[in-house]
mmCIF file of C-alpha atoms in Angstrom:
data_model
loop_
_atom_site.group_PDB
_atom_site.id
_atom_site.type_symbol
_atom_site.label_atom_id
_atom_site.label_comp_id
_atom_site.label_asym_id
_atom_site.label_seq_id
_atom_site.Cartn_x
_atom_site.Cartn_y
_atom_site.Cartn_z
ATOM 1 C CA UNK Y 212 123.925 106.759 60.630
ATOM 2 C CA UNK Y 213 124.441 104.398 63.820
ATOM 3 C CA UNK Y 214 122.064 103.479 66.183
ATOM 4 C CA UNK Y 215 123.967 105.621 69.003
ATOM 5 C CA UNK Y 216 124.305 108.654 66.880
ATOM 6 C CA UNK Y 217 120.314 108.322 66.223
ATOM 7 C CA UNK Y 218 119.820 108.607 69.925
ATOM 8 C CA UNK Y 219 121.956 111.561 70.323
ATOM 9 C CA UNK Y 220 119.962 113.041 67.360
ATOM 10 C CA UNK Y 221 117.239 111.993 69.634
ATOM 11 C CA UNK Y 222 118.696 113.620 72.966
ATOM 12 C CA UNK Y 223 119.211 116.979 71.050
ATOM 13 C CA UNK Y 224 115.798 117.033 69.643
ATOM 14 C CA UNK Y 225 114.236 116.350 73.137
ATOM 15 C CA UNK Y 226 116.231 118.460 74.789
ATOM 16 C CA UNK Y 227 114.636 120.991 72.317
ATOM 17 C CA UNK Y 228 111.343 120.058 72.797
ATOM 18 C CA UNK Y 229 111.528 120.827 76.611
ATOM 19 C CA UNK Y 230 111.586 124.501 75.809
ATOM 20 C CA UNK Y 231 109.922 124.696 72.583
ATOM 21 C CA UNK Y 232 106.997 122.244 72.458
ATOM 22 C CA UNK Y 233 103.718 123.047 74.208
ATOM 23 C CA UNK Y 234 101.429 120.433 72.962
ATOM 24 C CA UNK Y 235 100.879 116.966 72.575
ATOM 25 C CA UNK Y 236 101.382 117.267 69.007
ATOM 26 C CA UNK Y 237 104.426 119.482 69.427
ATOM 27 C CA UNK Y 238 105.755 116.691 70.978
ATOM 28 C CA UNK Y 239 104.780 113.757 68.529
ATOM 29 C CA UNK Y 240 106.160 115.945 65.595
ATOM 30 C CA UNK Y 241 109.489 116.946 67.103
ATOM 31 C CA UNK Y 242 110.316 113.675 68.942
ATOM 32 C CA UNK Y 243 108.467 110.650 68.564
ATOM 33 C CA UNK Y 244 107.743 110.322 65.303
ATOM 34 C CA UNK Y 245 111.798 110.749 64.632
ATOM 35 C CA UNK Y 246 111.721 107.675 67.257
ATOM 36 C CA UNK Y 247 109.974 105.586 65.397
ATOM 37 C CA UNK Y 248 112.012 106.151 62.557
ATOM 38 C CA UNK Y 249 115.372 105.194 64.498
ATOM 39 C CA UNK Y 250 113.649 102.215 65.165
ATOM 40 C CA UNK Y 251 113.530 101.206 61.456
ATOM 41 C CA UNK Y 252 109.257 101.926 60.534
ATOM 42 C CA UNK Y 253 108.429 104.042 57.807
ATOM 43 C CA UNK Y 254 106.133 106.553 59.612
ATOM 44 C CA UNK Y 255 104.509 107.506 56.285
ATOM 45 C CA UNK Y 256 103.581 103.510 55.431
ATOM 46 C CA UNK Y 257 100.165 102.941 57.125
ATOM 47 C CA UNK Y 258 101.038 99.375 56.780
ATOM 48 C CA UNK Y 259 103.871 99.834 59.237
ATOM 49 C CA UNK Y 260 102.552 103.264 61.793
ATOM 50 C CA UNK Y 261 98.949 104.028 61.932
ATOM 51 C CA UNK Y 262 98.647 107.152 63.939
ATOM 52 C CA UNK Y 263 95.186 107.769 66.128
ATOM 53 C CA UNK Y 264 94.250 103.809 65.676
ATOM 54 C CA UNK Y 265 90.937 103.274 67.185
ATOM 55 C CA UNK Y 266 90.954 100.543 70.198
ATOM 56 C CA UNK Y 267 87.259 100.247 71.654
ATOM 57 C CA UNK Y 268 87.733 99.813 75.431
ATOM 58 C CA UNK Y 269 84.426 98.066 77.089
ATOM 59 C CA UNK Y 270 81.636 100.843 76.812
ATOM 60 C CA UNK Y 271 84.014 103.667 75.291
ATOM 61 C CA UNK Y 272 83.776 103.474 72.012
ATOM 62 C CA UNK Y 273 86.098 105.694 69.528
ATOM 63 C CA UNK Y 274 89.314 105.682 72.127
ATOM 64 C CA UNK Y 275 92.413 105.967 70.445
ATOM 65 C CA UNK Y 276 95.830 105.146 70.710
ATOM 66 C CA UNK Y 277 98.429 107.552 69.208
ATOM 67 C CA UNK Y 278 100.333 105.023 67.229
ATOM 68 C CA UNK Y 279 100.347 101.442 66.526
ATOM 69 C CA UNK Y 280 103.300 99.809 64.708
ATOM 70 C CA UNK Y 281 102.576 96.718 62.893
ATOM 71 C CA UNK Y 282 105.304 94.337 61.621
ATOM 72 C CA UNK Y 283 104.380 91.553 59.091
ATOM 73 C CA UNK Y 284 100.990 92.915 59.559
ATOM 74 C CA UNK Y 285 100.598 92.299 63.113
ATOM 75 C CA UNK Y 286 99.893 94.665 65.465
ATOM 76 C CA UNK Y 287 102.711 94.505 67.691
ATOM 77 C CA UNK Y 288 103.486 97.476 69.551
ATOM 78 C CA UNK Y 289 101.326 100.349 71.191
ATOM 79 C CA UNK Y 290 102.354 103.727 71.899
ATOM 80 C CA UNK Y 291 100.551 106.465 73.854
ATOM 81 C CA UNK Y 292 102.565 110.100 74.065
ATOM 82 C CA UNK Y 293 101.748 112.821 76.462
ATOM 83 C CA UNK Y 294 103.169 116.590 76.025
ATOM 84 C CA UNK Y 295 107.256 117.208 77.008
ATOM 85 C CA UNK Y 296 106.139 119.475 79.858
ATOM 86 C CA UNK Y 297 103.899 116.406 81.732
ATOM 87 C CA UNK Y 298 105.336 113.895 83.940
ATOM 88 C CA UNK Y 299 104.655 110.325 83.310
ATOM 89 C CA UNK Y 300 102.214 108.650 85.738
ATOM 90 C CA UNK Y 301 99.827 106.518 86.934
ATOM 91 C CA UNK Y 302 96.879 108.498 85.364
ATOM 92 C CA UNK Y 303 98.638 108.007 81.663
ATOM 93 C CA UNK Y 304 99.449 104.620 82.795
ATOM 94 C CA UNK Y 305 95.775 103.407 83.337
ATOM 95 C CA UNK Y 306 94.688 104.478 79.619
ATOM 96 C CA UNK Y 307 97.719 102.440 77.992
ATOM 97 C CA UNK Y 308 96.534 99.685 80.343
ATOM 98 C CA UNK Y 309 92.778 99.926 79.593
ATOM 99 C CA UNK Y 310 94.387 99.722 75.423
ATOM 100 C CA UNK Y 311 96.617 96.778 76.684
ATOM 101 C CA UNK Y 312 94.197 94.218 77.160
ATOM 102 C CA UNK Y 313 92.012 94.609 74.274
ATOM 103 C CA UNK Y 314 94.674 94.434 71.583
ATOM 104 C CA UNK Y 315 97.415 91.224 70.376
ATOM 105 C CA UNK Y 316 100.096 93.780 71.228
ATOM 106 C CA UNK Y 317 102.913 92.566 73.621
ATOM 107 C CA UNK Y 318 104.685 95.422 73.748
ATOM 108 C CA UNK Y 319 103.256 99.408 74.692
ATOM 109 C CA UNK Y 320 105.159 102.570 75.216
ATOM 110 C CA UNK Y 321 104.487 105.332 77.453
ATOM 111 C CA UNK Y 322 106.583 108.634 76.608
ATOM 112 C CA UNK Y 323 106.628 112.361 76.705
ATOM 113 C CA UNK Y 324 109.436 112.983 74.239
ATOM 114 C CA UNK Y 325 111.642 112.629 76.969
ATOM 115 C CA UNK Y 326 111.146 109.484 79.042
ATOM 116 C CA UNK Y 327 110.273 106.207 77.564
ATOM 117 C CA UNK Y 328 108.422 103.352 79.291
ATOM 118 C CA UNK Y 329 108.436 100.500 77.972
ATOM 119 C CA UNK Y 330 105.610 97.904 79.554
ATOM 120 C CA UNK Y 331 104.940 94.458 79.169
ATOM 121 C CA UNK Y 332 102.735 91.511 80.399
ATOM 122 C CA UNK Y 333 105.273 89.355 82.205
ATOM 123 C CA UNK Y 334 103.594 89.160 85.161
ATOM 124 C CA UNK Y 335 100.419 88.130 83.430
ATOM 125 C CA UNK Y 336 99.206 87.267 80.078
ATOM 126 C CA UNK Y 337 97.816 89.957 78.164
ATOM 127 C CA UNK Y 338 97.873 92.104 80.704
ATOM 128 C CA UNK Y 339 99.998 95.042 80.668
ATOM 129 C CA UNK Y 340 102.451 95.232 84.129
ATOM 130 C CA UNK Y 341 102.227 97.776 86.624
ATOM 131 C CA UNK Y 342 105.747 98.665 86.499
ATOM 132 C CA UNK Y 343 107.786 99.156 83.139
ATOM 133 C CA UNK Y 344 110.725 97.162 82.393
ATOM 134 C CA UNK Y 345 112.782 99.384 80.909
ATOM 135 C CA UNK Y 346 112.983 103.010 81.571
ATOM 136 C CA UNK Y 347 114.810 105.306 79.145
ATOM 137 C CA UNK Y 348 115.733 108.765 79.537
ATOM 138 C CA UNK Y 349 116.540 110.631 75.941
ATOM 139 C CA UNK Y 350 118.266 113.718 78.232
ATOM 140 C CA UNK Y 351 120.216 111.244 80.110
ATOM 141 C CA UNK Y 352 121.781 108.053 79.618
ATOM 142 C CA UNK Y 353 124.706 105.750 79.516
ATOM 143 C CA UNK Y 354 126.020 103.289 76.457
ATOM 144 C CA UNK Y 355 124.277 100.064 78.194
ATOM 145 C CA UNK Y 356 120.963 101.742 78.121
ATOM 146 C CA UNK Y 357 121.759 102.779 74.428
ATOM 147 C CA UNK Y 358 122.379 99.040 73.653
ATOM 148 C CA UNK Y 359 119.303 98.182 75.306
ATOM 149 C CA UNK Y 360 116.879 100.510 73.795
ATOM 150 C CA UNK Y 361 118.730 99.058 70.451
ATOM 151 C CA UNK Y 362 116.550 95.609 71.112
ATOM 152 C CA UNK Y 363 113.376 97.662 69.815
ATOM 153 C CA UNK Y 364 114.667 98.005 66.573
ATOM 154 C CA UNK Y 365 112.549 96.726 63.970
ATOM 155 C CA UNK Y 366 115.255 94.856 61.798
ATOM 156 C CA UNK Y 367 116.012 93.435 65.645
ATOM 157 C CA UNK Y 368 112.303 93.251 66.982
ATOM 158 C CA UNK Y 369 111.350 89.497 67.977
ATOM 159 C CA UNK Y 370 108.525 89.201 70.400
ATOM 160 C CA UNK Y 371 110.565 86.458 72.314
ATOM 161 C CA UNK Y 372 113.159 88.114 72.274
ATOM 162 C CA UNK Y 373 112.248 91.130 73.722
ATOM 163 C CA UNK Y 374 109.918 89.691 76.574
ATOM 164 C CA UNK Y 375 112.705 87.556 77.656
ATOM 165 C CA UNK Y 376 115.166 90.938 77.689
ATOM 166 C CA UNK Y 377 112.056 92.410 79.533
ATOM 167 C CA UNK Y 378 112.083 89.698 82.189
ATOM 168 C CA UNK Y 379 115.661 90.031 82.613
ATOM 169 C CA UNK Y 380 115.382 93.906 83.170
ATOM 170 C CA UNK Y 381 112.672 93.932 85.264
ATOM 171 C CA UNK Y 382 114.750 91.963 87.612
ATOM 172 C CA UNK Y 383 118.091 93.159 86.741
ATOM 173 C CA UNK Y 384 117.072 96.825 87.537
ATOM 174 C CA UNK Y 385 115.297 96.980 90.862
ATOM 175 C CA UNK Y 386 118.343 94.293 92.311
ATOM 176 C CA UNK Y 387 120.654 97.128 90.763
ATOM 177 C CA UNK Y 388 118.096 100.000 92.421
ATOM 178 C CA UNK Y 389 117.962 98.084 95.862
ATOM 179 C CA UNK Y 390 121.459 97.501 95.517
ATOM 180 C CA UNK Y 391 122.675 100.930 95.185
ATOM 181 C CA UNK Y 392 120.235 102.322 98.191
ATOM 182 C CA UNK Y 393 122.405 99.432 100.260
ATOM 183 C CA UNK Y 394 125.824 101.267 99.163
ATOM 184 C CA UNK Y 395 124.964 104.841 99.840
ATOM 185 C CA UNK Y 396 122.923 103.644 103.496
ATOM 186 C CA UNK Y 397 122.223 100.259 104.193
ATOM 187 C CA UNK Y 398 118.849 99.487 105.741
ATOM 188 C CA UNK Y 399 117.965 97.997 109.151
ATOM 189 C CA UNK Y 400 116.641 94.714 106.835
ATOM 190 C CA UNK Y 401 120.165 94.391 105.061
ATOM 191 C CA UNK Y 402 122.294 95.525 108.434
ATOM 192 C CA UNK Y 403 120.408 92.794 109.492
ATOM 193 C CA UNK Y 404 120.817 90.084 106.924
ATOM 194 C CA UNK Y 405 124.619 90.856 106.569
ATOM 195 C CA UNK Y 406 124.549 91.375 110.888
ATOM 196 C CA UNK Y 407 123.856 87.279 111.250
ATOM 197 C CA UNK Y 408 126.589 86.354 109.041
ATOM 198 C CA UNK Y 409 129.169 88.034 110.953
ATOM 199 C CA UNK Y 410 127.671 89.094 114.796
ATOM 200 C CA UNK Y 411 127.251 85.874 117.026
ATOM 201 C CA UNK Y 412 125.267 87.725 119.690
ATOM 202 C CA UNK Y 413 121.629 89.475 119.622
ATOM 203 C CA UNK Y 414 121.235 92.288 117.170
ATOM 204 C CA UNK Y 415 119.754 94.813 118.976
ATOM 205 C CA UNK Y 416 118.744 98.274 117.714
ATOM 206 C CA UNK Y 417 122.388 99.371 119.080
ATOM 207 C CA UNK Y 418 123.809 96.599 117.235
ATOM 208 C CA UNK Y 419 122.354 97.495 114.362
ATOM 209 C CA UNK Y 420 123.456 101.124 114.618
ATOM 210 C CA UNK Y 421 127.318 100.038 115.476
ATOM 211 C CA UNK Y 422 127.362 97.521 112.562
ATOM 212 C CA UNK Y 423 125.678 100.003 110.103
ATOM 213 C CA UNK Y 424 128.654 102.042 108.945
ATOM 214 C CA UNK Y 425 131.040 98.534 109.197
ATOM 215 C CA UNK Y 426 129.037 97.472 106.794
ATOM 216 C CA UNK Y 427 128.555 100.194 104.411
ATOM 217 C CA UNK Y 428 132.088 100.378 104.716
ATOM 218 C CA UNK Y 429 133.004 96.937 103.679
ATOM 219 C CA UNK Y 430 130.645 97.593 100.580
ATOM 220 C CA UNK Y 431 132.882 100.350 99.391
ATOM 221 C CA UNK Y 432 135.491 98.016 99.815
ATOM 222 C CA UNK Y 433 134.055 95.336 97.532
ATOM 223 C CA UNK Y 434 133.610 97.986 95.074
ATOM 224 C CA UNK Y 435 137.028 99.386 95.148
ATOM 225 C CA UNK Y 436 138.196 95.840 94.551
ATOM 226 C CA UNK Y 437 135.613 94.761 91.852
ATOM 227 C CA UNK Y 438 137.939 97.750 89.711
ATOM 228 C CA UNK Y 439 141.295 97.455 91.001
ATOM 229 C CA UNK Y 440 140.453 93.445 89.686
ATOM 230 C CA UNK Y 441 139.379 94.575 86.332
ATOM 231 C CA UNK Y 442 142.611 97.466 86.195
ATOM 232 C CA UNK Y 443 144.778 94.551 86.996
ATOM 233 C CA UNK Y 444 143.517 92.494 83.862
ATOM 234 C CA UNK Y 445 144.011 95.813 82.413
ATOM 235 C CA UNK Y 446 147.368 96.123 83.293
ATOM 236 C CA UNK Y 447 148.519 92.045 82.117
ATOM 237 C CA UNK Y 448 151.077 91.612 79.540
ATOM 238 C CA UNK Y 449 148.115 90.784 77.005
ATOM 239 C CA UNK Y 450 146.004 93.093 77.768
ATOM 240 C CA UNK Y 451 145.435 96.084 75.095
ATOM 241 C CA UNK Y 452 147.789 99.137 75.266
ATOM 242 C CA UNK Y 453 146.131 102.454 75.882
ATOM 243 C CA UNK Y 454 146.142 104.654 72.906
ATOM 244 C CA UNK Y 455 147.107 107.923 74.220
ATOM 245 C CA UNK Y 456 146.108 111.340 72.311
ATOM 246 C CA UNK Y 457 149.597 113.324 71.380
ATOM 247 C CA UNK Y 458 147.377 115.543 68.283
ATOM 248 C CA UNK Y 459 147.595 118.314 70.887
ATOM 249 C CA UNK Y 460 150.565 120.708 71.964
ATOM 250 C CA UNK Y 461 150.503 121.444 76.088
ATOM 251 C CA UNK Y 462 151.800 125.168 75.970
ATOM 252 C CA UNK Y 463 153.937 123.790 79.243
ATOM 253 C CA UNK Y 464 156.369 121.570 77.316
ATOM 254 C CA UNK Y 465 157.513 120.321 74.033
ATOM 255 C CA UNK Y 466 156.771 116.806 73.014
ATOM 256 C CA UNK Y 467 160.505 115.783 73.532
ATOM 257 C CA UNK Y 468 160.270 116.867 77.684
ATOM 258 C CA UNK Y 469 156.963 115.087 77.955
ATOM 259 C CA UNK Y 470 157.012 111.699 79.806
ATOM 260 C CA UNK Y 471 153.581 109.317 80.790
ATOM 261 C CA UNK Y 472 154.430 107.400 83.719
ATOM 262 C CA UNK Y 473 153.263 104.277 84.409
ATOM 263 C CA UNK Y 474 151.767 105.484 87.814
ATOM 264 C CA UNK Y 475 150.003 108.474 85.438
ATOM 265 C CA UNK Y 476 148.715 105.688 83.097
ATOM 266 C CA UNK Y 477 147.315 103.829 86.417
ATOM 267 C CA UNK Y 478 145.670 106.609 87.663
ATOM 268 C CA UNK Y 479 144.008 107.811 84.083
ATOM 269 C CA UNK Y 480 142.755 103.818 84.370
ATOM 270 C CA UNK Y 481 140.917 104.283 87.562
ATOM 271 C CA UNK Y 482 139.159 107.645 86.335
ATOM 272 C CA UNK Y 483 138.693 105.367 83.148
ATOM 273 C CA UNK Y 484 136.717 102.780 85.276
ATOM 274 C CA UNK Y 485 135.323 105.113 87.866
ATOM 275 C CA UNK Y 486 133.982 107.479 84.888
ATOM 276 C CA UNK Y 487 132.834 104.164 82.556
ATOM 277 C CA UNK Y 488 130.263 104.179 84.740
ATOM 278 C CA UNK Y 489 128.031 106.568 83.311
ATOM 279 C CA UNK Y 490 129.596 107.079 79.674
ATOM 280 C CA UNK Y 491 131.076 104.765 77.144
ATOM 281 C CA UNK Y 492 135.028 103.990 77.858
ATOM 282 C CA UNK Y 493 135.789 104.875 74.339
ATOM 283 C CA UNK Y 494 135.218 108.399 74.929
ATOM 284 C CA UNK Y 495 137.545 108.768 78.176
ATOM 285 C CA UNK Y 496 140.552 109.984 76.799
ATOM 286 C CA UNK Y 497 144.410 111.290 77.995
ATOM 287 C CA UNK Y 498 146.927 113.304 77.135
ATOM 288 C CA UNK Y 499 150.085 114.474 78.939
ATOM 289 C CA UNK Y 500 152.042 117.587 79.716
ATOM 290 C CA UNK Y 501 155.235 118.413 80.955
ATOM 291 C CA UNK Y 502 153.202 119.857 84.040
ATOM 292 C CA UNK Y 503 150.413 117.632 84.588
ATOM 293 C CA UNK Y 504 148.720 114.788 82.601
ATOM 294 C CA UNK Y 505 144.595 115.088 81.583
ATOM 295 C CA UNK Y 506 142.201 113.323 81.261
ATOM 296 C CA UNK Y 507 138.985 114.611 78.665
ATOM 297 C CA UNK Y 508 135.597 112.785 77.671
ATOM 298 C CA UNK Y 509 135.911 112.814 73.298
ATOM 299 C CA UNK Y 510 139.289 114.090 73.349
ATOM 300 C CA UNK Y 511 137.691 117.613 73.722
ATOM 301 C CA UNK Y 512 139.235 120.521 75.795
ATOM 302 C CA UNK Y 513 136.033 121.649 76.569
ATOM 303 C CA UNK Y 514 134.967 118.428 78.531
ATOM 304 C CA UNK Y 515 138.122 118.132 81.285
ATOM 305 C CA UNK Y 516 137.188 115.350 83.945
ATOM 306 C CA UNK Y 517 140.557 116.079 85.609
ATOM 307 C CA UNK Y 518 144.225 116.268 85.622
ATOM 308 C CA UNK Y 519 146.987 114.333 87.871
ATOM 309 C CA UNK Y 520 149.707 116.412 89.485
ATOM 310 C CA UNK Y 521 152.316 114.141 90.139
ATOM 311 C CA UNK Y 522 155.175 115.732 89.207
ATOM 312 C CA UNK Y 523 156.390 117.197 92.301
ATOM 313 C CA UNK Y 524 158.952 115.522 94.631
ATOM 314 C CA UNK Y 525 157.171 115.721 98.083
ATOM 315 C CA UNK Y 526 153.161 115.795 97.350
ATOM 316 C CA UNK Y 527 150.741 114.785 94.459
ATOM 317 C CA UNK Y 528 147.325 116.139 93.902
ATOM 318 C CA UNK Y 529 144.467 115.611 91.267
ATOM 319 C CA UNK Y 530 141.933 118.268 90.046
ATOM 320 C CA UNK Y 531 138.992 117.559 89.243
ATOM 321 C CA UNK Y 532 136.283 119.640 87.092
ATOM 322 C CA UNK Y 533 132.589 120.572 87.504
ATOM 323 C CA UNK Y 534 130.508 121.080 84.600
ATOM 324 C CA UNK Y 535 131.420 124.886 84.792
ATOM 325 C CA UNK Y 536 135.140 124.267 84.132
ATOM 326 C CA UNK Y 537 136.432 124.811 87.811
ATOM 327 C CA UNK Y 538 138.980 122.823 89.047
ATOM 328 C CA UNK Y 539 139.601 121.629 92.587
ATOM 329 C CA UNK Y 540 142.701 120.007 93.445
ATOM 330 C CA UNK Y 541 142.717 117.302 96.235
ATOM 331 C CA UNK Y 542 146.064 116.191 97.598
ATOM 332 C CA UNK Y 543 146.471 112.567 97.471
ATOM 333 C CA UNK Y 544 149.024 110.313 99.196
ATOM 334 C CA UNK Y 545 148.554 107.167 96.707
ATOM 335 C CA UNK Y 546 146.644 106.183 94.133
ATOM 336 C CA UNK Y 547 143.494 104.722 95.994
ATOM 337 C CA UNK Y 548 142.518 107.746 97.104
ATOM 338 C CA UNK Y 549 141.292 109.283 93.645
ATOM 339 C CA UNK Y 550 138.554 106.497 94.365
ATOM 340 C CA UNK Y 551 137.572 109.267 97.133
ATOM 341 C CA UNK Y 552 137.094 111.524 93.892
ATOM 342 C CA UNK Y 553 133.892 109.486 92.881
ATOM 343 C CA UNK Y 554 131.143 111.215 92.823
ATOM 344 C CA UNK Y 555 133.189 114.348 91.751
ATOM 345 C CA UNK Y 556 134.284 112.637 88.775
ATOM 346 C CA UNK Y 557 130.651 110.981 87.595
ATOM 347 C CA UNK Y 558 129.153 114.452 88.590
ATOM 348 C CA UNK Y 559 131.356 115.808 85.534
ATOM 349 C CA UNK Y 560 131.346 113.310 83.040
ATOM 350 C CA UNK Y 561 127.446 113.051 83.373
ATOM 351 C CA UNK Y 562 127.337 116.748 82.300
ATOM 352 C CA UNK Y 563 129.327 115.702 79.293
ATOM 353 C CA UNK Y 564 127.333 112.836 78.699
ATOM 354 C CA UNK Y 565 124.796 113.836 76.203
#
C-alpha cells in the first residue's frame, strides 16, 4: 500500500472516530496509533514507540507524553493526542511546549485524530514555536498536503531535512493565507501598497475605497491568466494528449455519433485546472456524449463536477453539480466565463475529495 492510499485509510478511520470515539484512548487506538504506522514505526517495538514516556517538567514530576518515537535510538519526535471531539488549542499547546524544552526532540505533534500539528523550534533553539508549521487535516485535504505530510516518514525522516521543509512552510503558508484574504477583499494596507504603484495623487480614505474593487479585480485577472498560461503549454504540439474515458455508453448516442471538440477538450482543461486546485489532476476525468460532454472526479458517475452544453447552434451552457447531485446550468457566451463557475466547481470536487 502507497503512502496516499494510507492517508485515505487514515481519512476513513478519522472520519469514524468523530462519531464513534469518546475518549482519549478511543482516539489513540482508532487513529493515531494507525498513524504512526503509515509513517513506517513498529508501534509494538519499544525501541521505536514508547507510549506514556515520562518527561519531568521543572517541579512536576511523573508528566507524560503519549508517545515518543525514537529512530537510531534517539528520541526524535514527541506526540501529545487529545480526544476527536476537542479542538486543538492553546491550552494543549502549552503542555507539548512545557515537554518541548526538556527533551533532544526537534520535532512534536499535536493531534486529535483529526488535525495534526506539527511544531518546531525554528524560531528558537530548543524551543518549541508558537505557531505550527504544518497543519494537516485527515477529513480534508489536497495531494500537495499528502506529499508533504509524506516528509515524516520514517524511511524519509532526516532532522535537516524536515526543519528546513518546516522553515519553508512556515513561510510558504501564511504568504499563501495573507495572499488569499488579498483575492477575496483586499485590505486598506495592500489597497495601499498596490495604490502608490499606480495612483500619483493622495490616497485618501475615498481613494482607497474607489481603488479597492480595481484592484481586487486586476487580481482575478492575474489569476485567470496564471491558468490560461499553463492551458496554453497544455495545449502545445508537445504537450501530453488527454486520455479521454470511452469504457462508458451515454444512453444519448452511440459511440459512432459521438464527437469531442476541441473547444469541449478546452473547456474540460479549465475545470481540470480550476478543480486541480483542491484534488489531484489525475482524478479529473471526461467523457463525451452525443448530448453533452462530462466531466467526473475518478471516472465515477457518482462524483459529476459538471457537463458542457455546447451543442446547440445559438447558446451554450455548463452545469455544474453540488455535492447532492443537482445540477445548475449557467449560460455562457465563451469559454472564460466557466472561470465565473469557481467556487461552484471547488465547492463540488471538495465533497469528492476524501
Amino acid at each position: 500500500m502507497d503512502f496516499s492510499q494510507k492517508v485515505k485509510d487514515l481519512a476513513k478511520r478519522s472520519t469514524h472516530a468523530t462519531k464513534s470515539a469518546l475518549t482519549e484512548e478511543a482516539t489513540k487506538t482508532s487513529v493515531v496509533l494507525p498513524l504512526i504506522q503509515a509513517f513506517g514505526f513498529d508501534v509494538f517495538n519499544l525501541d521505536e514507540v514508547v507510549p506514556e514516556f515520562i518527561s519531568d517538567v521543572g517541579t512536576k514530576k511523573g508528566e507524560k507524553v503519549d508517545f515518543v518515537l525514537k529512530i537510531a535510538g534517539k528520541l526524535s519526535v514527541l506526540i501529545e493526542v487529545k480526544p476527536i471531539s476537542m479542538s486543538l488549542g492553546s491550552s494543549q499547546y502549552s503542555q507539548l511546549y512545557r515537554y518541548f524544552g526538556v527533551t533532544d526532540a526537534r520535532l512534536a505533534i499535536l493531534t486529535n485524530g483529526r488535525d495534526i500539528w506539527f511544531f518546531s523550534d525554528i524560531d528558537e533553539p530548543n524551543k518549541m514555536d508558537k505557531k505550527p508549521f504544518f497543519v494537516f487535516d485527515l477529513q480534508s485535504h489536497d495531494a500537495g498536503q499528502v506529499q508533504e505530510l509524506a516528509r515524516f516518514q520514517k524511511s524519509d525522516f532526516t532532522i535537516e531535512g524536515i526543519l528546513e521543509a518546516a522553515s519553508t512552510l512556515k513561510y510558504t503558508t501564511a504568504a499563501a493565507n495573507y495572499i488569499k484574504k488579498q483575492l477575496k477583499d483586499p485590505d486598506d494596507e495592500f489597497t495601499k501598497l498596490v495604490g502608490r504603484q499606480i495612483y500619483t495623487g493622495m490616497l485618501t480614505k475615498a481613494v482607497i475605497e474607489q481603488l479597492r474593487p480595481a484592484i481586487q479585480a486586476s487580481l482575478d485577472e492575474v489569476i485567470r491568466d496564471r491558468i490560461q498560461d499553463k492551458l496554453n503549454i497544455a495545449f502545445r504540439p508537445d504537450a501530453p494528449a488527454v486520455e479521454l474515458k470511452e469504457k462508458t455508453v451515454e444512453p444519448t448516442g452511440t459511440q459512432s455519433e459521438i464527437e469531442t471538440t476541441e473547444e469541449e477538450i478546452q473547456a474540460f482543461m479549465i475545470v481540470r485546472a480550476i478543480a486541480g486546485r483542491a484534488i489531484d489532476l489525475e482524478r479529473i476525468t471526461m467523457r463525451d456524449a452525443k448530448s453533452y460532454c462530462s466531466v467526473f472526479v475518478d471516472d465515477n458517475n457518482r462524483k459529476p463536477i459538471c457537463r458542457f452544453y455546447f451543442n446547440g447552434k445559438s447558446t451554450k451552457s455548463v452545469g455544474v453539480f453540488d455535492a447532492a447531485k443537482d445540477e445548475v446550468k449557467h449560460q455562457i457566451t465563451g469559454l472564460s466565463d466557466i472561470y465565473g463557475l469557481e467556487k461552484s466547481i471547488t465547492d463540488v470536487v471538495k465533497a469528492y475529495a476524501g
